[in-house]
Amino acid sequence: GFSYWRDLKLEVSNDVLIPRPETELIVDIVSRRFKNKEELISFVDLGTGSGAIGIALALANPKWNGIATDINKNALEIASKNYIKYSNKSNLKFINGNWWDPLKKFKGKIDLAVANPPYIPQDTYDELPIEVKNFEPRNALLGGEDGLDHIKEIIQNAPIYLKEKGYLLIENHFDQGSRVKKLFIENRFTNVM
Ligand code: GLN
């Protein structure tokens, strides 16, 4: 029913992935890049699940404005509950829809997008332990045959929504690094790390 993640205690359910310690790194990487707290940043957390990444960014940067999206309405409900538990501000909004789809109004306006999309390849998913497979949503883990289906969709659409000098930060499986870098470069990104 709940999970500790960074300094947060987040409600979780069958509709959301239990936030993993490795995903805490996304927040650290963002704070290293955007050290100047006065910068007004528009960010999105795509496929927010429990809300973990979006909430941590919104709390650490009260002047930023964020939108968290998720395809699952039940997940969004949990995410917004988790946010309200920690914040009395309204710098994180929640919108239902698939990846970038619900953000049509924000084309070309986003400084930073973060995502921990499903990236587990089919054969790895089939072998996952029962305690993961039977208790966590398949659509939060499985990324298709090679695991890259959703990562690809997010990267390909990113240039439409990001500002010219915007950032996209994506978590991927341990062995997908070079393929994911290639996808970024093929989609007009520079400074790919
Ligand atoms: N790192 C997670 C796991 O090993 C997978 C998360 C994801 O697919 N985004 O279970």
JSON list of N, CA and C in Angstrom, two decimals, residues 51-87:
[
{"chain": "A", "resi": 51, "resn": "GLY", "atom": "N", "xyz": [3.61, 9.06, -9.16]},
{"chain": "A", "resi": 51, "resn": "GLY", "atom": "CA", "xyz": [3.90, 10.49, -9.12]},
{"chain": "A", "resi": 51, "resn": "GLY", "atom": "C", "xyz": [5.32, 10.80, -8.67]},
{"chain": "A", "resi": 52, "resn": "ALA", "atom": "N", "xyz": [6.07, 9.76, -8.32]},
{"chain": "A", "resi": 52, "resn": "ALA", "atom": "CA", "xyz": [7.37, 9.93, -7.66]},
{"chain": "A", "resi": 52, "resn": "ALA", "atom": "C", "xyz": [8.25, 11.04, -8.26]},
{"chain": "A", "resi": 53, "resn": "ILE", "atom": "N", "xyz": [8.59, 10.92, -9.53]},
{"chain": "A", "resi": 53, "resn": "ILE", "atom": "CA", "xyz": [9.57, 11.87, -10.09]},
{"chain": "A", "resi": 53, "resn": "ILE", "atom": "C", "xyz": [8.97, 13.28, -10.13]},
{"chain": "A", "resi": 54, "resn": "GLY", "atom": "N", "xyz": [7.76, 13.39, -10.63]},
{"chain": "A", "resi": 54, "resn": "GLY", "atom": "CA", "xyz": [7.12, 14.70, -10.75]},
{"chain": "A", "resi": 54, "resn": "GLY", "atom": "C", "xyz": [7.00, 15.40, -9.40]},
{"chain": "A", "resi": 55, "resn": "ILE", "atom": "N", "xyz": [6.59, 14.64, -8.40]},
{"chain": "A", "resi": 55, "resn": "ILE", "atom": "CA", "xyz": [6.40, 15.22, -7.07]},
{"chain": "A", "resi": 55, "resn": "ILE", "atom": "C", "xyz": [7.75, 15.68, -6.50]},
{"chain": "A", "resi": 56, "resn": "ALA", "atom": "N", "xyz": [8.77, 14.85, -6.63]},
{"chain": "A", "resi": 56, "resn": "ALA", "atom": "CA", "xyz": [10.09, 15.23, -6.10]},
{"chain": "A", "resi": 56, "resn": "ALA", "atom": "C", "xyz": [10.59, 16.51, -6.77]},
{"chain": "A", "resi": 57, "resn": "LEU", "atom": "N", "xyz": [10.39, 16.63, -8.08]},
{"chain": "A", "resi": 57, "resn": "LEU", "atom": "CA", "xyz": [10.85, 17.84, -8.78]},
{"chain": "A", "resi": 57, "resn": "LEU", "atom": "C", "xyz": [10.04, 19.06, -8.37]},
{"chain": "A", "resi": 58, "resn": "ALA", "atom": "N", "xyz": [8.74, 18.88, -8.23]},
{"chain": "A", "resi": 58, "resn": "ALA", "atom": "CA", "xyz": [7.87, 20.01, -7.86]},
{"chain": "A", "resi": 58, "resn": "ALA", "atom": "C", "xyz": [8.19, 20.49, -6.44]},
{"chain": "A", "resi": 59, "resn": "LEU", "atom": "N", "xyz": [8.48, 19.55, -5.55]},
{"chain": "A", "resi": 59, "resn": "LEU", "atom": "CA", "xyz": [8.78, 19.93, -4.16]},
{"chain": "A", "resi": 59, "resn": "LEU", "atom": "C", "xyz": [10.14, 20.62, -4.07]},
{"chain": "A", "resi": 60, "resn": "ALA", "atom": "N", "xyz": [11.11, 20.12, -4.83]},
{"chain": "A", "resi": 60, "resn": "ALA", "atom": "CA", "xyz": [12.46, 20.70, -4.76]},
{"chain": "A", "resi": 60, "resn": "ALA", "atom": "C", "xyz": [12.53, 22.06, -5.44]},
{"chain": "A", "resi": 61, "resn": "ASN", "atom": "N", "xyz": [11.57, 22.32, -6.35]},
{"chain": "A", "resi": 61, "resn": "ASN", "atom": "CA", "xyz": [11.62, 23.55, -7.14]},
{"chain": "A", "resi": 61, "resn": "ASN", "atom": "C", "xyz": [10.24, 24.21, -7.18]},
{"chain": "A", "resi": 62, "resn": "PRO", "atom": "N", "xyz": [9.89, 24.87, -6.08]},
{"chain": "A", "resi": 62, "resn": "PRO", "atom": "CA", "xyz": [8.52, 25.42, -5.97]},
{"chain": "A", "resi": 62, "resn": "PRO", "atom": "C", "xyz": [8.17, 26.43, -7.06]},
{"chain": "A", "resi": 63, "resn": "LYS", "atom": "N", "xyz": [9.20, 27.02, -7.71]},
{"chain": "A", "resi": 63, "resn": "LYS", "atom": "CA", "xyz": [8.89, 28.00, -8.76]},
{"chain": "A", "resi": 63, "resn": "LYS", "atom": "C", "xyz": [8.68, 27.36, -10.12]},
{"chain": "A", "resi": 64, "resn": "TRP", "atom": "N", "xyz": [9.02, 26.10, -10.26]},
{"chain": "A", "resi": 64, "resn": "TRP", "atom": "CA", "xyz": [8.82, 25.42, -11.53]},
{"chain": "A", "resi": 64, "resn": "TRP", "atom": "C", "xyz": [7.35, 25.03, -11.68]},
{"chain": "A", "resi": 65, "resn": "ASN", "atom": "N", "xyz": [6.95, 24.85, -12.95]},
{"chain": "A", "resi": 65, "resn": "ASN", "atom": "CA", "xyz": [5.60, 24.35, -13.21]},
{"chain": "A", "resi": 65, "resn": "ASN", "atom": "C", "xyz": [5.67, 23.02, -13.92]},
{"chain": "A", "resi": 66, "resn": "GLY", "atom": "N", "xyz": [5.02, 22.04, -13.35]},
{"chain": "A", "resi": 66, "resn": "GLY", "atom": "CA", "xyz": [5.10, 20.70, -13.92]},
{"chain": "A", "resi": 66, "resn": "GLY", "atom": "C", "xyz": [3.74, 20.14, -14.27]},
{"chain": "A", "resi": 67, "resn": "ILE", "atom": "N", "xyz": [3.79, 19.20, -15.24]},
{"chain": "A", "resi": 67, "resn": "ILE", "atom": "CA", "xyz": [2.59, 18.42, -15.57]},
{"chain": "A", "resi": 67, "resn": "ILE", "atom": "C", "xyz": [2.98, 16.95, -15.54]},
{"chain": "A", "resi": 68, "resn": "ALA", "atom": "N", "xyz": [2.20, 16.17, -14.83]},
{"chain": "A", "resi": 68, "resn": "ALA", "atom": "CA", "xyz": [2.43, 14.73, -14.81]},
{"chain": "A", "resi": 68, "resn": "ALA", "atom": "C", "xyz": [1.33, 14.06, -15.61]},
{"chain": "A", "resi": 69, "resn": "THR", "atom": "N", "xyz": [1.71, 13.20, -16.55]},
{"chain": "A", "resi": 69, "resn": "THR", "atom": "CA", "xyz": [0.70, 12.50, -17.35]},
{"chain": "A", "resi": 69, "resn": "THR", "atom": "C", "xyz": [0.72, 11.01, -17.03]},
{"chain": "A", "resi": 70, "resn": "ASP", "atom": "N", "xyz": [-0.41, 10.38, -17.23]},
{"chain": "A", "resi": 70, "resn": "ASP", "atom": "CA", "xyz": [-0.45, 8.91, -17.17]},
{"chain": "A", "resi": 70, "resn": "ASP", "atom": "C", "xyz": [-1.64, 8.43, -17.97]},
{"chain": "A", "resi": 71, "resn": "ILE", "atom": "N", "xyz": [-1.48, 7.27, -18.60]},
{"chain": "A", "resi": 71, "resn": "ILE", "atom": "CA", "xyz": [-2.57, 6.71, -19.40]},
{"chain": "A", "resi": 71, "resn": "ILE", "atom": "C", "xyz": [-3.66, 6.13, -18.50]},
{"chain": "A", "resi": 72, "resn": "ASN", "atom": "N", "xyz": [-3.30, 5.86, -17.24]},
{"chain": "A", "resi": 72, "resn": "ASN", "atom": "CA", "xyz": [-4.23, 5.20, -16.31]},
{"chain": "A", "resi": 72, "resn": "ASN", "atom": "C", "xyz": [-4.79, 6.22, -15.31]},
{"chain": "A", "resi": 73, "resn": "LYS", "atom": "N", "xyz": [-6.11, 6.41, -15.36]},
{"chain": "A", "resi": 73, "resn": "LYS", "atom": "CA", "xyz": [-6.75, 7.41, -14.48]},
{"chain": "A", "resi": 73, "resn": "LYS", "atom": "C", "xyz": [-6.57, 7.07, -13.00]},
{"chain": "A", "resi": 74, "resn": "ASN", "atom": "N", "xyz": [-6.58, 5.78, -12.68]},
{"chain": "A", "resi": 74, "resn": "ASN", "atom": "CA", "xyz": [-6.40, 5.38, -11.28]},
{"chain": "A", "resi": 74, "resn": "ASN", "atom": "C", "xyz": [-5.01, 5.74, -10.79]},
{"chain": "A", "resi": 75, "resn": "ALA", "atom": "N", "xyz": [-4.03, 5.60, -11.68]},
{"chain": "A", "resi": 75, "resn": "ALA", "atom": "CA", "xyz": [-2.66, 5.98, -11.30]},
{"chain": "A", "resi": 75, "resn": "ALA", "atom": "C", "xyz": [-2.60, 7.47, -11.02]},
{"chain": "A", "resi": 76, "resn": "LEU", "atom": "N", "xyz": [-3.24, 8.26, -11.89]},
{"chain": "A", "resi": 76, "resn": "LEU", "atom": "CA", "xyz": [-3.20, 9.72, -11.71]},
{"chain": "A", "resi": 76, "resn": "LEU", "atom": "C", "xyz": [-3.85, 10.14, -10.40]},
{"chain": "A", "resi": 77, "resn": "GLU", "atom": "N", "xyz": [-4.88, 9.40, -10.00]},
{"chain": "A", "resi": 77, "resn": "GLU", "atom": "CA", "xyz": [-5.55, 9.71, -8.74]},
{"chain": "A", "resi": 77, "resn": "GLU", "atom": "C", "xyz": [-4.59, 9.50, -7.57]},
{"chain": "A", "resi": 78, "resn": "ILE", "atom": "N", "xyz": [-3.87, 8.40, -7.62]},
{"chain": "A", "resi": 78, "resn": "ILE", "atom": "CA", "xyz": [-2.89, 8.12, -6.56]},
{"chain": "A", "resi": 78, "resn": "ILE", "atom": "C", "xyz": [-1.78, 9.16, -6.58]},
{"chain": "A", "resi": 79, "resn": "ALA", "atom": "N", "xyz": [-1.31, 9.48, -7.79]},
{"chain": "A", "resi": 79, "resn": "ALA", "atom": "CA", "xyz": [-0.22, 10.47, -7.90]},
{"chain": "A", "resi": 79, "resn": "ALA", "atom": "C", "xyz": [-0.65, 11.81, -7.33]},
{"chain": "A", "resi": 80, "resn": "SER", "atom": "N", "xyz": [-1.88, 12.24, -7.64]},
{"chain": "A", "resi": 80, "resn": "SER", "atom": "CA", "xyz": [-2.29, 13.56, -7.15]},
{"chain": "A", "resi": 80, "resn": "SER", "atom": "C", "xyz": [-2.52, 13.52, -5.64]},
{"chain": "A", "resi": 81, "resn": "LYS", "atom": "N", "xyz": [-2.99, 12.39, -5.12]},
{"chain": "A", "resi": 81, "resn": "LYS", "atom": "CA", "xyz": [-3.10, 12.25, -3.66]},
{"chain": "A", "resi": 81, "resn": "LYS", "atom": "C", "xyz": [-1.71, 12.36, -3.02]},
{"chain": "A", "resi": 82, "resn": "ASN", "atom": "N", "xyz": [-0.75, 11.68, -3.62]},
{"chain": "A", "resi": 82, "resn": "ASN", "atom": "CA", "xyz": [0.62, 11.73, -3.07]},
{"chain": "A", "resi": 82, "resn": "ASN", "atom": "C", "xyz": [1.17, 13.15, -3.08]},
{"chain": "A", "resi": 83, "resn": "TYR", "atom": "N", "xyz": [0.85, 13.89, -4.15]},
{"chain": "A", "resi": 83, "resn": "TYR", "atom": "CA", "xyz": [1.34, 15.27, -4.23]},
{"chain": "A", "resi": 83, "resn": "TYR", "atom": "C", "xyz": [0.70, 16.14, -3.15]},
{"chain": "A", "resi": 84, "resn": "ILE", "atom": "N", "xyz": [-0.62, 16.02, -3.01]},
{"chain": "A", "resi": 84, "resn": "ILE", "atom": "CA", "xyz": [-1.34, 16.85, -2.04]},
{"chain": "A", "resi": 84, "resn": "ILE", "atom": "C", "xyz": [-0.87, 16.57, -0.61]},
{"chain": "A", "resi": 85, "resn": "LYS", "atom": "N", "xyz": [-0.46, 15.32, -0.38]},
{"chain": "A", "resi": 85, "resn": "LYS", "atom": "CA", "xyz": [0.03, 14.96, 0.96]},
{"chain": "A", "resi": 85, "resn": "LYS", "atom": "C", "xyz": [1.27, 15.79, 1.32]},
{"chain": "A", "resi": 86, "resn": "TYR", "atom": "N", "xyz": [2.10, 16.12, 0.32]},
{"chain": "A", "resi": 86, "resn": "TYR", "atom": "CA", "xyz": [3.37, 16.80, 0.60]},
{"chain": "A", "resi": 86, "resn": "TYR", "atom": "C", "xyz": [3.40, 18.27, 0.26]},
{"chain": "A", "resi": 87, "resn": "SER", "atom": "N", "xyz": [2.47, 18.72, -0.55]},
{"chain": "A", "resi": 87, "resn": "SER", "atom": "CA", "xyz": [2.58, 20.10, -1.02]},
{"chain": "A", "resi": 87, "resn": "SER", "atom": "C", "xyz": [1.29, 20.87, -0.80]}
]
